[in-house]
Coordinates of C-alpha atoms in Angstrom, one line a residue:
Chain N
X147 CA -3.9 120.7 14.3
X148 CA -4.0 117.1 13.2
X149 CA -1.1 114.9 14.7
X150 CA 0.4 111.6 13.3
X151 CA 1.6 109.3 16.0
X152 CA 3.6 106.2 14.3
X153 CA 3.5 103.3 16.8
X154 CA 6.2 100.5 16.6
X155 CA 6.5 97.6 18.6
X156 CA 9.7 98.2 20.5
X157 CA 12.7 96.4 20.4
X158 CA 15.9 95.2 22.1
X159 CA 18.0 96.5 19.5
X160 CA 18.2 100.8 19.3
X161 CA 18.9 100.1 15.8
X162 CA 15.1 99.1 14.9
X163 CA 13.8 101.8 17.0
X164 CA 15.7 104.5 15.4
X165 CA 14.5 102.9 12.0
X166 CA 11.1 103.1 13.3
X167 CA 11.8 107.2 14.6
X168 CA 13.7 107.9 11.1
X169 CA 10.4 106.9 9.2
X170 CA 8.7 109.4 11.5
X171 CA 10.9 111.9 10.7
X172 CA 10.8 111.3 6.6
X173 CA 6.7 111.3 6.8
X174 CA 7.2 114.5 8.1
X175 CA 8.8 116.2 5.0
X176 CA 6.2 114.2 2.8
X177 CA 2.9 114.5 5.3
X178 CA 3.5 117.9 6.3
X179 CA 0.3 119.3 5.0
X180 CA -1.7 116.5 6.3
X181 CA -0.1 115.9 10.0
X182 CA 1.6 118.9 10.6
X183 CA 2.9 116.7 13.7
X184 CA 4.2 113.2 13.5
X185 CA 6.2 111.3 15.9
X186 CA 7.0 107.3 16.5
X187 CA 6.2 105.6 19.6
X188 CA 6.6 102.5 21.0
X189 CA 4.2 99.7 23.2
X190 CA 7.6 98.7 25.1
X191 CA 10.8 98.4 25.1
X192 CA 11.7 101.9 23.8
X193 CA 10.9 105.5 24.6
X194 CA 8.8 107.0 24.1
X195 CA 6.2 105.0 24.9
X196 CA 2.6 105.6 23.8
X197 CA 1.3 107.9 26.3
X198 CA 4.5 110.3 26.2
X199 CA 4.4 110.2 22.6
X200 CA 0.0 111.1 22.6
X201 CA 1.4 113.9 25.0
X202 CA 4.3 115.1 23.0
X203 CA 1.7 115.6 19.8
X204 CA -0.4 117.5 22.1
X205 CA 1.9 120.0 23.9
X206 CA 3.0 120.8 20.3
X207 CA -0.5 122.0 19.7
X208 CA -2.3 118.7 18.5
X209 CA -6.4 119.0 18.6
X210 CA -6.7 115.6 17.1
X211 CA -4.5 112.8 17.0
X212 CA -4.0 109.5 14.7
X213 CA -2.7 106.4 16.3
X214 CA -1.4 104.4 13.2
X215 CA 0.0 101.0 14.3
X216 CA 3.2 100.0 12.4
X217 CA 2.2 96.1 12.7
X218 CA 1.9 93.3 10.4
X219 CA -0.2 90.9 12.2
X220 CA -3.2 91.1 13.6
X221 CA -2.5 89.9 17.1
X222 CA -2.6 91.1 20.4
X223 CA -0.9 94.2 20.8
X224 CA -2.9 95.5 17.7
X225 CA -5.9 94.0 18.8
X226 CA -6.1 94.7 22.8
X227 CA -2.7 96.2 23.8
X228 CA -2.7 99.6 21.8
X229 CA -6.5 100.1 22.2
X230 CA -6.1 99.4 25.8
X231 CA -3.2 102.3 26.3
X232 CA -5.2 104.6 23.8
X233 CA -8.5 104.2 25.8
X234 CA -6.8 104.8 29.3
X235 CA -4.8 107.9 27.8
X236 CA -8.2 109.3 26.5
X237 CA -9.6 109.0 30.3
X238 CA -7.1 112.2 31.0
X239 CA -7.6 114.3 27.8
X240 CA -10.3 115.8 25.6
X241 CA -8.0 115.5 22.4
X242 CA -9.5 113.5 19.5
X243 CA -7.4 110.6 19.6
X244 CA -8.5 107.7 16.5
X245 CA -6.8 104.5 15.9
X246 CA -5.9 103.5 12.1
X247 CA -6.0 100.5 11.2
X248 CA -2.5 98.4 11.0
X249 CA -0.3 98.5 8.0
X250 CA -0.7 94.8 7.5
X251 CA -4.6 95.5 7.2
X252 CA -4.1 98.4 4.8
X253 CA -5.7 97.5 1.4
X254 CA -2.6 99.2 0.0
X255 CA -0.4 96.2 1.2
X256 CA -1.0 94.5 -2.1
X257 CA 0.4 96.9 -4.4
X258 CA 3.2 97.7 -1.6
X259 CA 4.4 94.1 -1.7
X260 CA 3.8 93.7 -5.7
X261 CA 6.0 96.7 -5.8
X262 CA 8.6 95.5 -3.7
X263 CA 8.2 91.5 -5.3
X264 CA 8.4 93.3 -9.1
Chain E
X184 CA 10.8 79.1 -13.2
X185 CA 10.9 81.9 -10.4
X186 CA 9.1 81.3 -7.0
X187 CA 8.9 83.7 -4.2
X188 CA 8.4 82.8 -0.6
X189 CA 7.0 85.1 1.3
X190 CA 8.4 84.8 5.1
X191 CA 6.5 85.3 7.8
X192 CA 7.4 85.6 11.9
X193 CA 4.2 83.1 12.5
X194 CA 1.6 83.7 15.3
X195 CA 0.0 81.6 17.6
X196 CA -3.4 83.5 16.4
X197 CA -4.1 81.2 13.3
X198 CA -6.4 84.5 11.8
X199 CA -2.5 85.9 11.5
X200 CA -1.3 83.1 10.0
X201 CA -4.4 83.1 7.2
X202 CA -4.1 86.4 6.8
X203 CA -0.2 86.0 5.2
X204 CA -1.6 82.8 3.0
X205 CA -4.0 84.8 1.8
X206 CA -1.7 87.8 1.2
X207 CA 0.1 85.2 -0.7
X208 CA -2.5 83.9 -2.9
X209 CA -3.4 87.7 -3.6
X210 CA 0.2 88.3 -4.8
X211 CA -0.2 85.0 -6.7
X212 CA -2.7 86.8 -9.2
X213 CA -0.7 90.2 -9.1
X214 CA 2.6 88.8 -10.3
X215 CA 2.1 85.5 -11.6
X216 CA 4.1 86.8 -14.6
X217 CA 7.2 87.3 -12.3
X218 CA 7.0 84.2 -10.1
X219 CA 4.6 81.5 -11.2
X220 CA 5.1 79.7 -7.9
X221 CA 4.4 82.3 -4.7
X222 CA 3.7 80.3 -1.1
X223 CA 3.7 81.6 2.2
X224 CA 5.9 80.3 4.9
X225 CA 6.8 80.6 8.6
X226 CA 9.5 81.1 10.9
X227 CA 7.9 79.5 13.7
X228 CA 4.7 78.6 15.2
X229 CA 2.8 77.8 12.3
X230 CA 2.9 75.8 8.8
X231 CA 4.7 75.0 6.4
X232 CA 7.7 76.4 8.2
X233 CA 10.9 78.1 6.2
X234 CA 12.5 74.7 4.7
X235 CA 9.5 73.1 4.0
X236 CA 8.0 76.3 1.8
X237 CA 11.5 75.9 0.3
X238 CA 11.0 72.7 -0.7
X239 CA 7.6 73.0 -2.0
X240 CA 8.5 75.4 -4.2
X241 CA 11.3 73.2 -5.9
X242 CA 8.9 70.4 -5.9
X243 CA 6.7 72.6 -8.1
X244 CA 9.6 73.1 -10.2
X245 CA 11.2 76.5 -8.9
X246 CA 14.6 76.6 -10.4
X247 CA 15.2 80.0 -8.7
X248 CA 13.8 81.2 -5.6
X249 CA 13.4 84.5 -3.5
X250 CA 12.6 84.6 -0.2
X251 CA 10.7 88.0 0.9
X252 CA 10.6 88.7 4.7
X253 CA 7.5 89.9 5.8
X254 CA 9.1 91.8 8.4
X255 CA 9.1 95.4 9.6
X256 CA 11.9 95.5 11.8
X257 CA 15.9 94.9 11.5
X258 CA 15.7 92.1 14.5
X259 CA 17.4 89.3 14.6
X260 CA 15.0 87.2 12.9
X261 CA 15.7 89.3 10.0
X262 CA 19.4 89.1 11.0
X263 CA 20.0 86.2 11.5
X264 CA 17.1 83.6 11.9
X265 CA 16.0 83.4 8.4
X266 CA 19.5 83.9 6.4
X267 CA 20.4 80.6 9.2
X268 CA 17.8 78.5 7.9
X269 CA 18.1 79.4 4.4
X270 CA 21.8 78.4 4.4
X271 CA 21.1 75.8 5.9
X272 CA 19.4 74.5 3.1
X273 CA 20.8 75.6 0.5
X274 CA 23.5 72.6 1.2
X275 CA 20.9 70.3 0.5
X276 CA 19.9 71.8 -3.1
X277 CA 21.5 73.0 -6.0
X278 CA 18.3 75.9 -6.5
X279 CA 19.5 79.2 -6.4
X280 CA 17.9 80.8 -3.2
X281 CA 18.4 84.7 -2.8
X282 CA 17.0 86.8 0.2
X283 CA 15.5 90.1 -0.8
X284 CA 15.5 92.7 1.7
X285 CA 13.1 92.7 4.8
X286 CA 9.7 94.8 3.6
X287 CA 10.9 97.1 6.0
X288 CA 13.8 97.9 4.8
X289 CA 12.3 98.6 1.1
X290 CA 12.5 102.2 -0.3
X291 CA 9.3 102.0 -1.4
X292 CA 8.0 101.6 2.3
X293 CA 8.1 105.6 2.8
X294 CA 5.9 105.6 -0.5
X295 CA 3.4 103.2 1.4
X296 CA 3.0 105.1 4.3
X297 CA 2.2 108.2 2.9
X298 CA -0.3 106.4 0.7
X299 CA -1.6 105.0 4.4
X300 CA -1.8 107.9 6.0
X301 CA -3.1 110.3 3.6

């Protein structure tokens, strides 16, 4: 059962981080057939953090998991950060775990941000 | 003549800060028709920052500009930062300068991440 794990950032305020779980949720009516299990995540600052939320995919029955980071930039915590937390987590498990690539590097951006500029 | 500014947080990774020029210059082609003048900018760390985007797009002869946030989260840069610094300049100029809504907060974001994940 493929899993969808939506990693944020984190952040002081709850209000961003519920944004961030409320996308979760909404994927989930429209990515059902695809990831029969999505949840949000955070690297810090908010719970769950990454490996509760890889954990939480897989006591609900996940056999393969997508990481996709919901980041902009191509810095550090998309670069090192998440691929460091992913790699230790995978240490402990035999669960397919894959990282997508960040939003920001998603050849779809374009067309998002025409859409939004139009 | 329209002009949109796309805002960025600004990294100290100059690849990030390309990356949102370039993004610029790609939207450039896309909706030329809308805006004719499109220029990256940054809230910190990197160049041109927010007022002097601002004022290249008037010296290219913007009569109206939009500032787009390239942002995912409602934080206070979002919040407050940017709407700060853009009223702040707006008492220097008589160009009408609007703030769309951060790409996060776009209905059309759903829309991109199912595109992203499927």
């Amino acid at each position: 059962m493929n899993a969808l794990l939506l990693v944020a950032h984190g952040s002081r305020r709850e209000q961003s981080n519920e944004e961030v779980r409320q996308l979760a949720k909404k994927l989930s009516t429209r990515c059902g057939d695809d990831y029969p299990i999505i949840h949000a995540a955070f690297l810090e600052l908010s719970d769950p953090l990454i490996p509760d939320g890889l954990q939480k995919c897989i006591d609900e029955g996940a056999s393969k998991i997508t990481v996709l980071p919901y980041f902009l930039n191509t810095g550090r915590h998309v670069a090192e950060d998440i691929p460091g937390i992913v790699e230790e987590f995978r240490q402990t498990t035999s669960i397919d775990i894959s990282i997508a690539r960040h939003l920001g590097a998603s050849d779809k951006m374009l067309d998002f941000l025409v859409s939004v500029a139009s």
